[in-house]
XYZ file of C-alpha atoms in Angstrom:
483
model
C -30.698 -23.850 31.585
C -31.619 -23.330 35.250
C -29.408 -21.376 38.028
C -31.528 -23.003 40.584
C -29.811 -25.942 42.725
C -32.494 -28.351 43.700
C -32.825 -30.753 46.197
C -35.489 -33.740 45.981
C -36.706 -36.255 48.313
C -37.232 -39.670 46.610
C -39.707 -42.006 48.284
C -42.576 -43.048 47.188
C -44.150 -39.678 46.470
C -41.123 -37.613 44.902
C -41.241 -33.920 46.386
C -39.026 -30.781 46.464
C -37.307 -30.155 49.419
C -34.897 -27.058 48.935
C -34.713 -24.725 46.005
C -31.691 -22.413 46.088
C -31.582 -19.281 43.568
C -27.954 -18.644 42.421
C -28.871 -15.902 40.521
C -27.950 -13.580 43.234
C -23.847 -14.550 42.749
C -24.254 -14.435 38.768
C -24.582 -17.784 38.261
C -25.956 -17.676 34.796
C -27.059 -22.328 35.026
C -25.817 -25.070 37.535
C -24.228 -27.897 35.685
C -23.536 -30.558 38.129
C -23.869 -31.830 41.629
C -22.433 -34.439 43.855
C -23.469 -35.468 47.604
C -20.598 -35.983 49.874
C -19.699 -39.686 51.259
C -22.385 -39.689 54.016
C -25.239 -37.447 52.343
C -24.515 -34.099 54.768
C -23.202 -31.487 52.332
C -23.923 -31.184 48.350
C -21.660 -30.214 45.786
C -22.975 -27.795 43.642
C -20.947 -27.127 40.119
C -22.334 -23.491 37.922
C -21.352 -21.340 35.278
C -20.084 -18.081 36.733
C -20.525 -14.927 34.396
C -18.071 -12.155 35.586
C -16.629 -9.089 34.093
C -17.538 -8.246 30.791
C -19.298 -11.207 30.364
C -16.613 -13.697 30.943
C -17.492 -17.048 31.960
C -15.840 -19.446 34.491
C -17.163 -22.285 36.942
C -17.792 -21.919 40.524
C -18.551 -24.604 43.119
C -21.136 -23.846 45.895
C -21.205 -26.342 49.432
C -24.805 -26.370 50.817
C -25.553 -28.056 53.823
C -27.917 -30.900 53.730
C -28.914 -30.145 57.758
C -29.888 -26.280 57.211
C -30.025 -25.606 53.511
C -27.281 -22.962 53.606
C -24.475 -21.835 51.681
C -21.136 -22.777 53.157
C -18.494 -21.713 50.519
C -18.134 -21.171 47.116
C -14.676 -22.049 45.302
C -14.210 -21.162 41.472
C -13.518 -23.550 38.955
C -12.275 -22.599 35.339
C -12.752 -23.966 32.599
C -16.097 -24.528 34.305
C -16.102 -27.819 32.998
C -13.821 -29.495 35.439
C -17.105 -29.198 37.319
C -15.317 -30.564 40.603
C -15.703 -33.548 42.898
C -15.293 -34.962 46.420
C -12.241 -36.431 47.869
C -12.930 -36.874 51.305
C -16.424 -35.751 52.741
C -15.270 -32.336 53.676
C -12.667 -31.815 50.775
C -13.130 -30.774 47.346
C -11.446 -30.626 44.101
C -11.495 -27.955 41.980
C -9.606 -26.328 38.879
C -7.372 -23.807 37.397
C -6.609 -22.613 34.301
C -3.215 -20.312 33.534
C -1.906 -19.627 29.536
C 1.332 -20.142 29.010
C 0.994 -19.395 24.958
C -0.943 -19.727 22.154
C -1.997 -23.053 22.692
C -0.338 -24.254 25.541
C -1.582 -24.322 28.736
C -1.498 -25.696 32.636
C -4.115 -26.765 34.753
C -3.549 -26.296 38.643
C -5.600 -28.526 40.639
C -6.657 -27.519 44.236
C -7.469 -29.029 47.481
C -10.332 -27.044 49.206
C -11.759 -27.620 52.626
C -15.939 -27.600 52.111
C -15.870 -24.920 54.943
C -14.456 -21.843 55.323
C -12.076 -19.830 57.900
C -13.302 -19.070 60.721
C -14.513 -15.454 61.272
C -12.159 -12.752 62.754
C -8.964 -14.978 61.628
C -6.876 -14.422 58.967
C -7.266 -16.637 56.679
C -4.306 -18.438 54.742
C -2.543 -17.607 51.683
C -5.838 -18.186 49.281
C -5.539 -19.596 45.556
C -6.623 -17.389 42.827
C -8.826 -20.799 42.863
C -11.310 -20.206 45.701
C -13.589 -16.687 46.087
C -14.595 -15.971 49.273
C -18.511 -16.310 49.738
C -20.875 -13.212 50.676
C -23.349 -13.048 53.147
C -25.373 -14.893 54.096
C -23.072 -18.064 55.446
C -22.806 -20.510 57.649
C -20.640 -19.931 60.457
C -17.763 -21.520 59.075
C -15.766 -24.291 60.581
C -12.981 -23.718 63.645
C -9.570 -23.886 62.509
C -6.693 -24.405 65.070
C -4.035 -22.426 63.869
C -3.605 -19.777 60.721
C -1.567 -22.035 59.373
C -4.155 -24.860 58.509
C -4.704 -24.036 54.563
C -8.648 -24.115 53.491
C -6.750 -24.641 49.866
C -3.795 -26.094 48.647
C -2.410 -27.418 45.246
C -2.928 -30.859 44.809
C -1.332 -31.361 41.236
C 0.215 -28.933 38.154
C -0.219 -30.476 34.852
C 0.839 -29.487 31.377
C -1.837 -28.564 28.577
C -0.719 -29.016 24.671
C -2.503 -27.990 21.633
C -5.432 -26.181 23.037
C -6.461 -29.010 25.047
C -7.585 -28.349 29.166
C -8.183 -30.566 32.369
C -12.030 -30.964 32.431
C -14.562 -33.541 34.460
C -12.420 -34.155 37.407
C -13.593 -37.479 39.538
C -12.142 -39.555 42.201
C -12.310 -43.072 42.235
C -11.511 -45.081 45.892
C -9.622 -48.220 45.298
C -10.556 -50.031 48.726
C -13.851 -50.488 46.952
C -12.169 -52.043 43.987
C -12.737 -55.940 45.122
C -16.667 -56.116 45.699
C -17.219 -59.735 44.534
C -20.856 -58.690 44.086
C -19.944 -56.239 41.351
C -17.050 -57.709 39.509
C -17.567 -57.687 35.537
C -16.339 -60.642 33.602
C -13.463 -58.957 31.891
C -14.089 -60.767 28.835
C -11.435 -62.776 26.517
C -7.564 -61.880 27.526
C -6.493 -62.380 24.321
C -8.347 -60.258 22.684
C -7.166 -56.991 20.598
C -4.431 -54.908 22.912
C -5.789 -52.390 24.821
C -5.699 -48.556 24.150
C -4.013 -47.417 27.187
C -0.039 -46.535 27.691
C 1.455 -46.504 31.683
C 3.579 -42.837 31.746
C 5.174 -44.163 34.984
C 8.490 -45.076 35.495
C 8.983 -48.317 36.734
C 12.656 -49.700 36.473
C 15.366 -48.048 39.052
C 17.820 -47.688 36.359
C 15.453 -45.308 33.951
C 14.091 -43.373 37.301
C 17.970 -42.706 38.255
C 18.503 -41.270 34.823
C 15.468 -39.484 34.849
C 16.487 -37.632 37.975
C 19.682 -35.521 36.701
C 20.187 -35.773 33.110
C 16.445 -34.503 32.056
C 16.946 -30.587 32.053
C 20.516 -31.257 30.509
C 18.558 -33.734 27.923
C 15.902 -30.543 27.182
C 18.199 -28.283 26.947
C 19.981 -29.641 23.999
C 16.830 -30.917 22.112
C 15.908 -27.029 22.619
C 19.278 -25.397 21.429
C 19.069 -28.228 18.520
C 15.580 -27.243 17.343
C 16.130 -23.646 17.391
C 19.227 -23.631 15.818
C 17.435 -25.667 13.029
C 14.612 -22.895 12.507
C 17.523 -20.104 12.834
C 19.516 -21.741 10.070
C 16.771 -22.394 7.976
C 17.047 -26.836 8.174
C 13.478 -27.233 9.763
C 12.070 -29.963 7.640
C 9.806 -29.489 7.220
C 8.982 -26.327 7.881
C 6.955 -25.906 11.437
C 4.041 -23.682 12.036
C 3.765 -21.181 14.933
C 1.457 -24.307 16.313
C 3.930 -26.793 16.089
C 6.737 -25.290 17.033
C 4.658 -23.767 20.343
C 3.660 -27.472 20.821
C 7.688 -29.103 20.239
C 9.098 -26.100 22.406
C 6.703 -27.011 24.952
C 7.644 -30.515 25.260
C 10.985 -30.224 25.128
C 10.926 -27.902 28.230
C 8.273 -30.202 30.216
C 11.018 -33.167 29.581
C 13.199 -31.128 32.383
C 10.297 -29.744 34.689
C 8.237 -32.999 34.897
C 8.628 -34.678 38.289
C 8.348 -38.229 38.015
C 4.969 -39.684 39.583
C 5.192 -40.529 43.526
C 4.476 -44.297 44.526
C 2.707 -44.787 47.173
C 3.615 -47.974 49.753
C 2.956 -51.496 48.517
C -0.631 -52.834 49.083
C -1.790 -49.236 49.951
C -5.142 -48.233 48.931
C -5.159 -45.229 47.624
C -7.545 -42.912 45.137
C -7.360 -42.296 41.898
C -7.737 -38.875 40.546
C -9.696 -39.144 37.011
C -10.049 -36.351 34.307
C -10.293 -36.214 30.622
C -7.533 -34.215 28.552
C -6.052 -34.446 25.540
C -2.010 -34.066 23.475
C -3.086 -33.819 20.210
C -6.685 -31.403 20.183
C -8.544 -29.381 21.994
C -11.358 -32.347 21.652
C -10.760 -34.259 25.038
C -9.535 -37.554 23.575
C -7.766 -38.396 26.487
C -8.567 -39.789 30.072
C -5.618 -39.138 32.383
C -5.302 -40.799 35.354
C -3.541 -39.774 38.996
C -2.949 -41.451 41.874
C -3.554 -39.426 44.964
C -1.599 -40.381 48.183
C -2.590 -40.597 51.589
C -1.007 -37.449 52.719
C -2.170 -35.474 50.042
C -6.159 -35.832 50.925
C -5.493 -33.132 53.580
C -5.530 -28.804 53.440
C -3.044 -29.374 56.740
C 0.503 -28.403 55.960
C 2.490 -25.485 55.179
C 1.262 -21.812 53.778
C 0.852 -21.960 50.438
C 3.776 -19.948 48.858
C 6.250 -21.506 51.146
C 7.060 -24.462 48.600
C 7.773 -22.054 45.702
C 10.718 -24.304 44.459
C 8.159 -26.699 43.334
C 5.999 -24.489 41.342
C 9.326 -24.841 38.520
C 7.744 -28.523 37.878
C 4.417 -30.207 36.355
C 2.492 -33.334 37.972
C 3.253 -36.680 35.598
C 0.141 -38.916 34.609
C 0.423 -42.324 35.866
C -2.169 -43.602 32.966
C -3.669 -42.577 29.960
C -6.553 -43.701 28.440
C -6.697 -42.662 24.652
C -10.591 -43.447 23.173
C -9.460 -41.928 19.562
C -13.019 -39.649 20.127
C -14.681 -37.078 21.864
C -15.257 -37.760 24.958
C -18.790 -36.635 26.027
C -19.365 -38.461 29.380
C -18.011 -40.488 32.610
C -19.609 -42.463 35.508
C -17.884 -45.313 38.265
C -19.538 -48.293 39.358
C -20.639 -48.202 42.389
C -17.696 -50.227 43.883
C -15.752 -47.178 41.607
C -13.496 -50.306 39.798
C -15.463 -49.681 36.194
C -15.107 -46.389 34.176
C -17.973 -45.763 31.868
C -17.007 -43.669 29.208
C -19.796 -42.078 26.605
C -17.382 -41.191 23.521
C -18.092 -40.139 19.898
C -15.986 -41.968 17.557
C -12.825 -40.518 15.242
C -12.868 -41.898 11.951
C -10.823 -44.840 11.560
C -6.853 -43.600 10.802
C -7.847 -40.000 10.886
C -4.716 -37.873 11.467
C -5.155 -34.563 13.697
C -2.729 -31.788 11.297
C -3.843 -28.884 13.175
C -5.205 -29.025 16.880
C -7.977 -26.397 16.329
C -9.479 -28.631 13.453
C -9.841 -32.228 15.171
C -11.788 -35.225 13.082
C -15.168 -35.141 12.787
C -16.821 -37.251 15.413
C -19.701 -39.657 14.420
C -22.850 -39.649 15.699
C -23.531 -43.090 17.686
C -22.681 -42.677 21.198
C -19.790 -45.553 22.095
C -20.067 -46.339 25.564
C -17.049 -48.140 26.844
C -15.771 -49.292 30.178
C -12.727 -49.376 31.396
C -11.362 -51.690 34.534
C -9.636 -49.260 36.769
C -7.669 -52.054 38.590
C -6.144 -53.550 35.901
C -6.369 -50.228 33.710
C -7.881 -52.711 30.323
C -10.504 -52.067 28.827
C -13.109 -54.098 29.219
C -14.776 -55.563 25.932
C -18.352 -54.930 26.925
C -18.708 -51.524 24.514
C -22.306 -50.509 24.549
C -24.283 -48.369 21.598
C -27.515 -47.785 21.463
C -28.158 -43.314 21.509
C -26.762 -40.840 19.448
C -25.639 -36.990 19.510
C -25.646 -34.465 16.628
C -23.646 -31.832 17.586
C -20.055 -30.998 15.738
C -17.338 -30.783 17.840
C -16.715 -27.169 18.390
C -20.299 -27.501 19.775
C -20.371 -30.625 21.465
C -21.394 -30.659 25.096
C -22.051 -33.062 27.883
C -23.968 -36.054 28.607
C -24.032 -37.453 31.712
C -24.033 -41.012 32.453
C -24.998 -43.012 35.363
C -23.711 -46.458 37.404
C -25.610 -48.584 39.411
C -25.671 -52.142 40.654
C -27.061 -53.942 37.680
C -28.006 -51.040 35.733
C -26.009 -48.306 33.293
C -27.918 -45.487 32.204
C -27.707 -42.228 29.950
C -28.774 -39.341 28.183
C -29.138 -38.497 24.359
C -29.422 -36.192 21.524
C -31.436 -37.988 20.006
C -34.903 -36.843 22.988
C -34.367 -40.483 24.815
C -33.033 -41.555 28.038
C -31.162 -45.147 27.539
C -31.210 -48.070 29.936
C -28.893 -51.001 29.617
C -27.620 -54.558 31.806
C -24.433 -53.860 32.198
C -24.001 -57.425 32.944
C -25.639 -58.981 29.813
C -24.477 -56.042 27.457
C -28.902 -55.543 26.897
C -30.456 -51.924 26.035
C -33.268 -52.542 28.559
C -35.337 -49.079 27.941
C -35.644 -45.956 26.006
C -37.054 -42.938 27.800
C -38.699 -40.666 25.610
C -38.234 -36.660 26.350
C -39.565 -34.005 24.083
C -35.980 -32.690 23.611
C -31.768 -33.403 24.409
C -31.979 -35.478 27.607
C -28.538 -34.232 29.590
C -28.605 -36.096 32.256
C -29.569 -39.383 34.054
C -29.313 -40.837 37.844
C -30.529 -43.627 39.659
C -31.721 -43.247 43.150
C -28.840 -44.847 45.115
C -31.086 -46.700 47.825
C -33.108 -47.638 44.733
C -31.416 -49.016 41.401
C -35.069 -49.064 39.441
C -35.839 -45.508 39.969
C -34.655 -43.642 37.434
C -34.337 -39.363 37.008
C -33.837 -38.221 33.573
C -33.521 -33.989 33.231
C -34.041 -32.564 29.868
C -33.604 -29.179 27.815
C -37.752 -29.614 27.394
C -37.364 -28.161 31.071
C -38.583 -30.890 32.938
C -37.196 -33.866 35.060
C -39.724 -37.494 34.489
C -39.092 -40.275 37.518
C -39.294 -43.547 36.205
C -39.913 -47.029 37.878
C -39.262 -50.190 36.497
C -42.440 -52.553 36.106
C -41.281 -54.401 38.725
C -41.393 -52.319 41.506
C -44.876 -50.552 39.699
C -46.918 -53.984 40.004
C -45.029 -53.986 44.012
C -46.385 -50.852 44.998
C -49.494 -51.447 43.211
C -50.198 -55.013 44.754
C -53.426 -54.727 46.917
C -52.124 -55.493 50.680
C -54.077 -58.134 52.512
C -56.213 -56.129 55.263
C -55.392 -56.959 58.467
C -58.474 -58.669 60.584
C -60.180 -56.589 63.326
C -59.311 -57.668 66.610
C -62.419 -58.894 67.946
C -62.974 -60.834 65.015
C -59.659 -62.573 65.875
C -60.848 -63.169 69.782
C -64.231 -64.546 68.883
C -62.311 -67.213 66.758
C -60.251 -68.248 69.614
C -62.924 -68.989 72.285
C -64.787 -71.340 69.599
């Protein structure tokens, strides 16, 4: 693992142009990265080792104009690994115990730059961590009450599970007719995804008062079952952390906000879980037009609404561990690399999930009409169990879908014709892939044998190999002409 970020230029001749050291703010590897929507600031996502060796996440913003560090924001668990949502807004992550195995995730809104020097700053998130010299001069604020962070959502956690690999999807891109998958056969087997929202007047009017009443008595029912013994059966310490839990959400779960008809909004993507820590789960939020922004009151002002969680609008269950995401590049397809639960395997105890096999599913999910698509690909494996398993990125391009492996290969696929084009051989785990995004057949594959391989497609080989046709001398041309 390397605490270096690196930044590469990727014409012809590939070649390093900025190598930043993180060691220097304890960053023991960097994880992730993301460029902004027009290519001027990079994300950059790290494991942050703090006192007595704890370990969190922190995001660093580097300029793409001056190679500096603008701000750093941390992120726990550190893999929610954080993303974009506008091109000077980030996402980031929070993790707060409420018991044994129950948990919320806060997630924030932070502004890529930071306060301006000799202001006081706003209320500041237990989120975001102030970044040491040297900076950037930060970005001019109008008024101390423009937030640099603010909560975007508050989520519930059960059985061990946490909010991790945040990503934003932007539905005006949904309808590029140059990038639409056939969706395959509608009636084909149902799909394995649920809507949490509510969508009849009648339910959302009843939802409004009666739910605290409503999880009050399920409460006062269940514990004066344990009290007097009539428990059947008999609950754990687990399960009865995990039923109290849910039973108090029913009252402090705010129903999810719809946005106007025909809006295009974004779509706020994670993975999660109800049943295991193992994220088997990919929730899904819609974001709102004026939540994209820091602008707005002081944090702390709002306090009423800390009493409530965020609902999902979707969920996606896989039945697996989830291992790896990636969007199309129109962001309407959800590629999902997932390691498959046994068929009718039941989850008794959330710190012992099923074991997970070892061929790679990689399935795709159509964001607009939230189906999945039947276009499953399976080609690479991982070995790891699931108290070990890590990630494995995955990549999206025009034609193209690409990832890494356990098994010391980079894969290659169609993603129109369902084809495994290419393997990509590595001398160990190959974590992650990316295509060059002006170029779909150039191909970066970074493995733990500590190196990253380009690779070109034939195609474009032979093209830049072709001899050129030399040009004829000038005077050659002019004696031609007088014959």
């Amino acid at each position: 693992m390397c605490p270096d970020t690196q930044i590469w230029n990727n014409d012809l001749t590939i070649s390093l142009l900025h190598s930043a050291d993180m060691r220097p703010y304890n960053w023991s590897y960097t994880q992730f990265s993301q460029f902004n929507q027009d290519d001027s600031l990079l994300l950059a996502s790290g494991v942050f080792l703090g006192p007595h060796n704890s370990s969190s996440g922190e995001i660093a913003v580097i300029s793409l104009d001056t190679f500096v560090l603008l701000s750093r924001v941390r992120n726990k668990p550190y893999d929610v690994f954080g993303c974009w949502l506008t091109e000077t807004s980030l996402i980031s992550g929070n993790l707060h115990r409420i018991g044994d195995i129950t948990s919320c995730s806060v997630l924030w809104l932070n502004n890529a730059f930071q306060v301006r020097a000799g202001r006081a700053p706003a209320a500041s998130a237990p989120s975001s961590a102030r970044c040491p010299p040297p900076c950037a001069p930060p970005q001019d604020v109008e008024s101390e009450n423009v937030n640099v962070v603010k909560r975007l959502f508050k989520i519930q956690n059960l059985n061990a599970s946490t909010i991790r690999t945040v990503m934003v999807a932007d539905c005006s891109r949904f309808d590029s007719p140059d990038l639409l998958l056939d969706a395959g056969d509608p009636a084909g087997p149902p799909c394995r995804v649920f809507d949490l929202g509510i969508e009849d007047e009648d339910e959302d009017e009843e939802a409004a008062s009666p739910g605290p009443t409503r999880a009050k008595e399920g409460l006062r029912r269940l514990l004066d079952g344990i009290l007097e013994g009539g428990a059947q059966p008999p609950l754990s310490e687990r399960a009865l952390e995990t039923k109290v839990a849910e039973l108090l959400a029913q009252g402090r779960t705010k129903p999810p906000e719809r946005g106007t008809a025909g809006a295009l909004n974004k779509l706020l993507i994670f993975t999660t879980g109800c049943l295991t820590y193992s994220p088997h789960q990919i929730g899904i939020k819609q974001i709102l037009p004026h939540q994209m922004t820091t602008a707005g009151p002081v944090l702390g002002e709002g306090r009423g609404s800390d009493a409530f969680f965020d609902s999902l609008d979707h969920v996606i269950d896989v039945h697996g561990h989830i291992i790896g995401m990636g969007l199309s590049p129109d962001n309407r397809y959800l590629y999902v690399n997932s390691r498959a639960w046994p068929s009718g395997s039941v989850v008794a105890d959330p710190m012992q999930p099923p074991p997970i096999a070892e061929e790679i599913d990689l399935l795709v999910f159509d964001l607009k009409t939230m189906r999945e698509v039947k276009r499953a690909l399976r080609a690479h494996r991982a070995y790891t169990p699931n108290d070990e398993c890590f990630f494995i990125f995955l990549d999206v391009s025009r034609d193209f879908v690409a990832s890494g492996a356990e098994d010391r290969h980079g894969y290659i696929w169609d993603r129109h014709y369902n084809i495994c084009l290419a393997k990509l051989r590595h001398q160990d785990v190959v974590n992650s892939v990316v295509f060059s995004p002006q170029e779909q057949e150039l191909l970066l594959t970074a493995s733990d044998d500590a190196t990253i391989k380009a690779w070109r497609s034939p195609r474009t080989v032979r093209v830049h190999q072709a001899p050129r046709p030399r040009p004829r001398p000038f005077f050659s041309w002019f004696a031609s002409q007088r014959r």
